[in-house]
Each structure stands twice: as structure tokens, then as C-alpha cells.
XYZ file of C-alpha atoms in Angstrom:
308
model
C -66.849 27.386 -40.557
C -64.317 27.599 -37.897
C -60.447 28.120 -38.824
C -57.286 27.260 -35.936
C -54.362 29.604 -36.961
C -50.839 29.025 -35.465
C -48.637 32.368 -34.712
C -44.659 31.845 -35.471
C -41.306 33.639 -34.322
C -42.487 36.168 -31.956
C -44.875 34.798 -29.247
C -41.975 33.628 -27.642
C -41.406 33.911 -23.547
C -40.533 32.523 -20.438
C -42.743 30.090 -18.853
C -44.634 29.333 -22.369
C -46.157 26.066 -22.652
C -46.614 25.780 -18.825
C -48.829 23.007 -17.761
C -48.521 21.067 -21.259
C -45.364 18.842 -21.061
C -47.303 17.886 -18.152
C -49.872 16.431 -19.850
C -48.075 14.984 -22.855
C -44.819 13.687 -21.163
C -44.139 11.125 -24.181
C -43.926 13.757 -26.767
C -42.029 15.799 -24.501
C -39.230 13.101 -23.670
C -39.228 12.495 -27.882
C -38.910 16.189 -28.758
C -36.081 16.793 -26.088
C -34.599 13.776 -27.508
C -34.973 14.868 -31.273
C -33.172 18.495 -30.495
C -30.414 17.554 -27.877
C -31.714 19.421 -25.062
C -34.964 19.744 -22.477
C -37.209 21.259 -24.274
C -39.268 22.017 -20.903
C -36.059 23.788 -19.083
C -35.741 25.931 -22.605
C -39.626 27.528 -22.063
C -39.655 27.514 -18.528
C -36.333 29.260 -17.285
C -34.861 30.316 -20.605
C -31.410 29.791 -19.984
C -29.004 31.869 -21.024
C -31.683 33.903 -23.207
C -31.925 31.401 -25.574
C -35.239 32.119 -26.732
C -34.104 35.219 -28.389
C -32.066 33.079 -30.473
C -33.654 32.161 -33.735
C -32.359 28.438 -33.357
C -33.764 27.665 -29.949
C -36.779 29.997 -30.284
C -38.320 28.187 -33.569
C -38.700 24.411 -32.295
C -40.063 25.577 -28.878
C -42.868 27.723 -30.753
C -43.722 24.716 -32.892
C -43.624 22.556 -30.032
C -46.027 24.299 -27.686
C -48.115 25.278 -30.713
C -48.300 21.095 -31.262
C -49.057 20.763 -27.471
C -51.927 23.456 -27.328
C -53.545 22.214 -30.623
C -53.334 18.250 -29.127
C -54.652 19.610 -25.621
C -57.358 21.290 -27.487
C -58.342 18.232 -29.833
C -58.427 16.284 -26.536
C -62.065 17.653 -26.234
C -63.229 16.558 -29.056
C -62.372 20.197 -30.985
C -62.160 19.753 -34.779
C -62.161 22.625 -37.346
C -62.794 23.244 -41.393
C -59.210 24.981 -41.779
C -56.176 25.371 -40.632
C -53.506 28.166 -41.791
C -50.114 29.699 -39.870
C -48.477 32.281 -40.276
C -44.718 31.579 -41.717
C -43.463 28.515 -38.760
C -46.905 28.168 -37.635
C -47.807 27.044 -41.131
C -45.591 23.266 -40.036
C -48.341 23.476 -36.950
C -51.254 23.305 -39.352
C -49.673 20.812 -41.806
C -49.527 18.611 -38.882
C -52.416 19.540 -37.123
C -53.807 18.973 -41.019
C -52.425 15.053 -40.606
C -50.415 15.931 -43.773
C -46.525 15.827 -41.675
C -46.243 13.862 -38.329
C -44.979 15.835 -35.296
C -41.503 14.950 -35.119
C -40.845 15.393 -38.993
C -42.216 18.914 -38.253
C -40.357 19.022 -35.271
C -37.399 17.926 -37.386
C -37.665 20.042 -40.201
C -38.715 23.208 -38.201
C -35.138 22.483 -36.549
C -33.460 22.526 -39.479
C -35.260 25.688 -40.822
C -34.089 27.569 -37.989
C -30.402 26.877 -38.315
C -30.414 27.726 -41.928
C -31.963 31.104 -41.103
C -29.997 31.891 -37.992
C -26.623 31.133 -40.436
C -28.056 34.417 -42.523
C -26.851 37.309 -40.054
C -26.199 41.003 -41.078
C -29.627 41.730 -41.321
C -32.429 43.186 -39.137
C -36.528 44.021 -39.530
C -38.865 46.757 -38.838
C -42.721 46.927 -38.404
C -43.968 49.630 -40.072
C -47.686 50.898 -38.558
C -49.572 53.484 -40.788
C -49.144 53.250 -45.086
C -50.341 50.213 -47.122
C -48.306 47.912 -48.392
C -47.941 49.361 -51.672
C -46.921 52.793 -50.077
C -43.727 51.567 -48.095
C -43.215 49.613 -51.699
C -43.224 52.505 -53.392
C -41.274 54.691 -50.558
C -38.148 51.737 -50.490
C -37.852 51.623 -54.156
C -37.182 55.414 -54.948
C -34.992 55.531 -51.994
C -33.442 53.155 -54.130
C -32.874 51.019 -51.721
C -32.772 47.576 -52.953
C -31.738 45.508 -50.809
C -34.643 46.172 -48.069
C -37.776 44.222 -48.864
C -41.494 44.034 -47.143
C -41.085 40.496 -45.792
C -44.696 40.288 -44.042
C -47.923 41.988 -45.223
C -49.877 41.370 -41.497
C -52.834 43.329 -42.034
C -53.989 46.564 -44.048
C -52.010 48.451 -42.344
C -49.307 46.719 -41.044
C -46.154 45.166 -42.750
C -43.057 44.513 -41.801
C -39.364 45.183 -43.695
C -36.447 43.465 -43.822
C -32.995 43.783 -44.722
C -29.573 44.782 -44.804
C -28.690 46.669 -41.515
C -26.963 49.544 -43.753
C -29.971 50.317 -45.904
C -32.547 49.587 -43.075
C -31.266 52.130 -41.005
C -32.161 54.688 -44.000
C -35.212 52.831 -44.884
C -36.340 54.088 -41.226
C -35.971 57.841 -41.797
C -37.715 57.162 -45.280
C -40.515 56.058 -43.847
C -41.179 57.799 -41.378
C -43.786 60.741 -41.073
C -47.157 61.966 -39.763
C -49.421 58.938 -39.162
C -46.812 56.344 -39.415
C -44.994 53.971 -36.915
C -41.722 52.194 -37.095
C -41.064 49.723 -34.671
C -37.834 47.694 -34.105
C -38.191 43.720 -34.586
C -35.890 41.623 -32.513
C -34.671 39.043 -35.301
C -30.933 39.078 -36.634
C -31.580 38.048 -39.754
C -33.375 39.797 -43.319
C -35.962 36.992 -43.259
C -38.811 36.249 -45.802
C -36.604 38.305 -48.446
C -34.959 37.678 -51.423
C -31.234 37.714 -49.173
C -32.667 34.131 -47.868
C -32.360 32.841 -51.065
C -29.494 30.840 -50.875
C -30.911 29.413 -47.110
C -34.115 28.628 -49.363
C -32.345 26.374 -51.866
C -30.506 24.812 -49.168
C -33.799 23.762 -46.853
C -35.650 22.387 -50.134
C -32.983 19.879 -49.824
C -34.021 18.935 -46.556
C -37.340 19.047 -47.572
C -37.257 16.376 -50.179
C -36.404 13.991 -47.345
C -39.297 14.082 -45.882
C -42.767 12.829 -46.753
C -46.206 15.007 -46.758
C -49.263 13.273 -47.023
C -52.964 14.479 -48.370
C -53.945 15.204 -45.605
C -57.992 15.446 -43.286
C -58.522 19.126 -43.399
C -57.041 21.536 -45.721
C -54.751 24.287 -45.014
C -54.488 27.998 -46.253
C -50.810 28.324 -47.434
C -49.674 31.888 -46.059
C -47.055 32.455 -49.692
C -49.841 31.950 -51.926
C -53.136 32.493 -50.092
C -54.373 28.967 -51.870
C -54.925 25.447 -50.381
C -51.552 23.845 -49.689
C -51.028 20.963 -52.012
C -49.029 18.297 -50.469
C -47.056 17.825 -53.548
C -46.116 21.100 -53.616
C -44.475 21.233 -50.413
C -40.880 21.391 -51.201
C -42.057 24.259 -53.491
C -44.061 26.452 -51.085
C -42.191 25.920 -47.828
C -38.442 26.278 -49.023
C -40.172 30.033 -50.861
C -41.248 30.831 -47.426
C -37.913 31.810 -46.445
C -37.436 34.490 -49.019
C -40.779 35.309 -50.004
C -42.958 38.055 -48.109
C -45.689 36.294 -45.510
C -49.193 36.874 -47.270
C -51.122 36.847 -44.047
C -53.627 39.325 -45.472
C -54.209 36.937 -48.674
C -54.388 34.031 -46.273
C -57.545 35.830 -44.073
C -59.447 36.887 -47.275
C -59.041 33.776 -48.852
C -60.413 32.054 -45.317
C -63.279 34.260 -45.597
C -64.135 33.780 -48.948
C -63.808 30.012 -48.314
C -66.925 30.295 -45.830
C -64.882 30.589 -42.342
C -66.318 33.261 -40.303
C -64.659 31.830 -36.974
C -60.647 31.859 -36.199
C -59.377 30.673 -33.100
C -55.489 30.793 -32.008
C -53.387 28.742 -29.701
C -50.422 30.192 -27.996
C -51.597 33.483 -27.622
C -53.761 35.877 -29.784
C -50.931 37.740 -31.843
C -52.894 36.595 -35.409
C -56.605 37.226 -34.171
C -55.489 40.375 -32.926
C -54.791 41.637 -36.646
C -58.513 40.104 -37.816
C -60.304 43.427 -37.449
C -57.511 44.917 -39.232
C -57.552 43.310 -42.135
C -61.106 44.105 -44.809
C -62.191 41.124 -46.895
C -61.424 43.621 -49.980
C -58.003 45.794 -50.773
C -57.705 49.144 -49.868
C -59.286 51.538 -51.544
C -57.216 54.036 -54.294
C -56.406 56.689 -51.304
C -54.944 53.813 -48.872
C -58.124 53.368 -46.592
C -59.051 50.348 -45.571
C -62.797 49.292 -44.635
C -61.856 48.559 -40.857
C -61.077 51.345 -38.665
C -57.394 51.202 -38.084
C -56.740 54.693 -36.372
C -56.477 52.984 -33.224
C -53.693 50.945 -34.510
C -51.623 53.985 -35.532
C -52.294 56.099 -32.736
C -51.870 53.303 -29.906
C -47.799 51.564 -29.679
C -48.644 49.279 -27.185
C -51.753 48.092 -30.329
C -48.923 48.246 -32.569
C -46.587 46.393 -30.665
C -48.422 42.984 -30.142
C -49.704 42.962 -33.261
C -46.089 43.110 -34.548
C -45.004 40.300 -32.778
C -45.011 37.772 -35.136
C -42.749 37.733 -38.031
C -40.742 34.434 -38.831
């Protein structure tokens, strides 16, 4: 069974999407339309920097992401599954049939403004312990108001939270065998701070309409089959609730897919081998080799890429 995954926040860059507004001019006029600017000026020359900023950055992702799935499908490419990771889950509830493109464009618009209005905070990657480790390290610091916002592979999560705290979360966690990597995001996404930003997008939410759906989709909160009556639910929690991209894999795999394939780069596939079909065992050691994440930054780097 073969599974298309969609990356988020992250894989963004000058010149992305080149050679698919081309191809799909109508969309592209309607999406430039929908967000008050050209959307092909945005990913070609990035203007200003504006792909940095959370507000610009998330429709363009979801855009392209659209464009590369459509160019693919042009051939006749279907799959079993689709699942994303945070944003890129919109790409596989419309790649899914179960949200048309501009209501995802639309609501992945709205998304971003809500999160970019929740500043003060920052993230960090953190290369080395499991997930239950940096837990355990954060809360008898006693620092509560820093949270693991993605669990990415075995190894790999990523923390968010209040700039004050973070900073001393950093010398907490640091030691032999362990990375910590800055994230460029201004905000203490995927935690509990984005509450408030949560309650405020299921609102937005209940204006729009989901549908069942042709192929199902592997929600990345709950590592479960999105229901399309749950929507309002599961994608208003993905704003303060950590990304289960780990979950979302095993549960793939245990659903019979034993094929993933990613458009707009190969941030997700990259973390495959890096994630075992079981937890971790007692001592904190997975069943795939992940040495060579630790011991390689420029490893560690990509595969911390995506994060919103």
C-alpha cells in the first residue's frame, strides 16, 4: 500500500513551486486572488523575506503542496493513504476529496494569522534523548511553560515555548550525545500557549464544510483515521497539541502501507528510517540505527525542518 505525506512550515524557499503555476494557471490566478497578493512573485523572489513570516510562509506551502500532488495525479498516480504533518495535514484532506482547495487555501490562511498573532515564543529541535527523556528533563527543571510540540521520529522532537524558559530549557538539555538546534518560528506552536489561537480557529472552522471523503487520511494529533465530523475537533487541537508524527508512521504501517512518497521535498521520508514500528525500548534505544543522526548536524538539520 502506498501512502503521499505532505511536509508543513519548514520546507519553505525561494524559487519553490517553480514550473507549477505554469501548468495550473487557473488555480494560480484563484489562489492569488483568495490571499491579496501573487502567490507566484511570493515563491519565486521572496520579497522582502516574507517567507520567513509565518503568515505568508503557510498558504504558499499548502499551495505548492496542492500543485505537486495535482501535477502528480495528472499521471494517473493514486494512493491508499494520505497523512501530513501539522499544515500538510489540509494537503491530504484535500488531496483526500474531503475539503476543496480554496477552503483549504482559505482556512490554512486563516490558521496562519492566528498563530503569527501568538509572538514571545520560540522552538528548538532537540537530536539525541527520547521523547520521554526531554519530558522528564523540562519538568524537573520545572519549567512549565516549555512543552515538546513535535515528536518527529525516535529520536527527534522538537520544544516550544516561552523565550525566558527556553533559553534554560537549552542548557538543561544539553549533554553528551545530544543536539539542540535553533528553529526559525516566532511563535510557541503546537503547545498548550496556543490555546486561546485554538479556540479562536475552531470558529473558523465551523464555517466550513468537510466531506467523507475517497481515501482516508492518518490524522497526525491522534495517529487514527480522520473523521470528517471531527474536524473542528482535531484541527483547531493541532495548534496546541504536540505533532504525533511518530504515531502517524506506525499507525501507516500497521495499516498495511509499506510505501511513502513526499511532494515538496523529502523532509518527512527523511525521518522514515528513524522512526521503529515499536517504542523504544526501557534504556531509550530505538530499533533503527540513529547514531548517524546524532553525530551528523547537517542529518539533523533537514530532518528538523518541519515543524508547523
Amino acid at each position: 500500500m502506498h501512502c503521499l505525506v505532505f511536509p508543513g512550515q519548514g520546507v519553505q524557499h525561494k524559487g519553490m513551486g517553480d514550473g507549477l503555476f505554469a501548468r495550473f494557471p487557473q488555480e494560480t490566478v484563484a489562489a492569488s486572488e483568495l490571499l491579496g497578493h501573487s502567490v507566484v512573485e511570493l515563491c519565486r523572489d521572496d520579497p522582502g523575506g516574507r517567507l520567513a513570516d509565518t503568515r505568508h510562509a503557510q498558504p504558499a506551502i499548502f499551495f505548492v503542496n496542492a500543485l505537486a500532488w495535482m501535477d502528480l495525479s495528472r499521471d494517473g498516480r493514486r494512493w491508499d493513504w494520505f497523512a501530513g504533518h501539522s499544515l500538510g495535514e489540509f494537503n491530504a484532506l484535500v488531496a483526500a476529496g474531503m475539503l476543496d482547495l480554496m477552503d483549504g487555501l482559505a482556512l490554512v490562511g486563516r490558521r496562519a494569522e492566528l498563530m503569527a498573532e501568538v509572538t514571545g515564543g520560540a522552538m528548538i529541535a532537540v537530536v539525541g534523548p527520547h521523547a520521554e527523556r526531554v519530558e522528564a528533563m523540562l519538568r524537573g527543571a520545572g519549567l512549565n511553560r516549555v512543552h515538546v510540540a513535535n515528536h518527529n521520529s525516535d529520536r527527534q522532537v522538537t520544544v516550544a515555548g516561552e523565550r525566558p524558559q527556553l533559553a534554560l530549557a537549552v542548557k538543561v538539555l544539553r549533554g553528551p550525545g545530544v543536539r539542540v538546534l535553533p528553529v526559525p518560528v516566532s511563535g510557541p506552536f503546537h503547545t498548550p500557549l496556543m490555546a486561546a489561537a485554538g479556540r479562536r480557529f475552531a470558529t473558523v472552522l465551523r464555517g466550513f464544510a468537510f466531506r467523507s471523503g475517497h481515501t482516508p487520511v492518518m490524522s497526525s494529533i491522534t495517529g487514527a483515521p480522520f473523521e470528517p465530523e471531527q474536524a473542528v475537533r482535531l484541527l483547531s487541537r493541532q495548534l496546541s497539541r504536540p505533532v504525533e508524527w511518530v504515531r502517524t508512521v506506525r499507525a501507516l504501517r500497521a495499516a498495511g502501507v509499506d510505501h511513502f512518497e513526499e511532494v515538496n521535498g523529502s523532509t518527512l521520508t527523511a525521518l522514515l528510517s528513524r522512526i521503529a514500528d515499536g517504542p523504544a525500548g526501557t534504556d531509550g534505544t530505538p530499533a533503527t540505527g540513529l547514531a548517524a543522526l546524532v553525530n551528523q548536524p547537517a542529518a539533523a538539520a533537514r530532518a528538523t525542518e518541519e515543524h508547523v
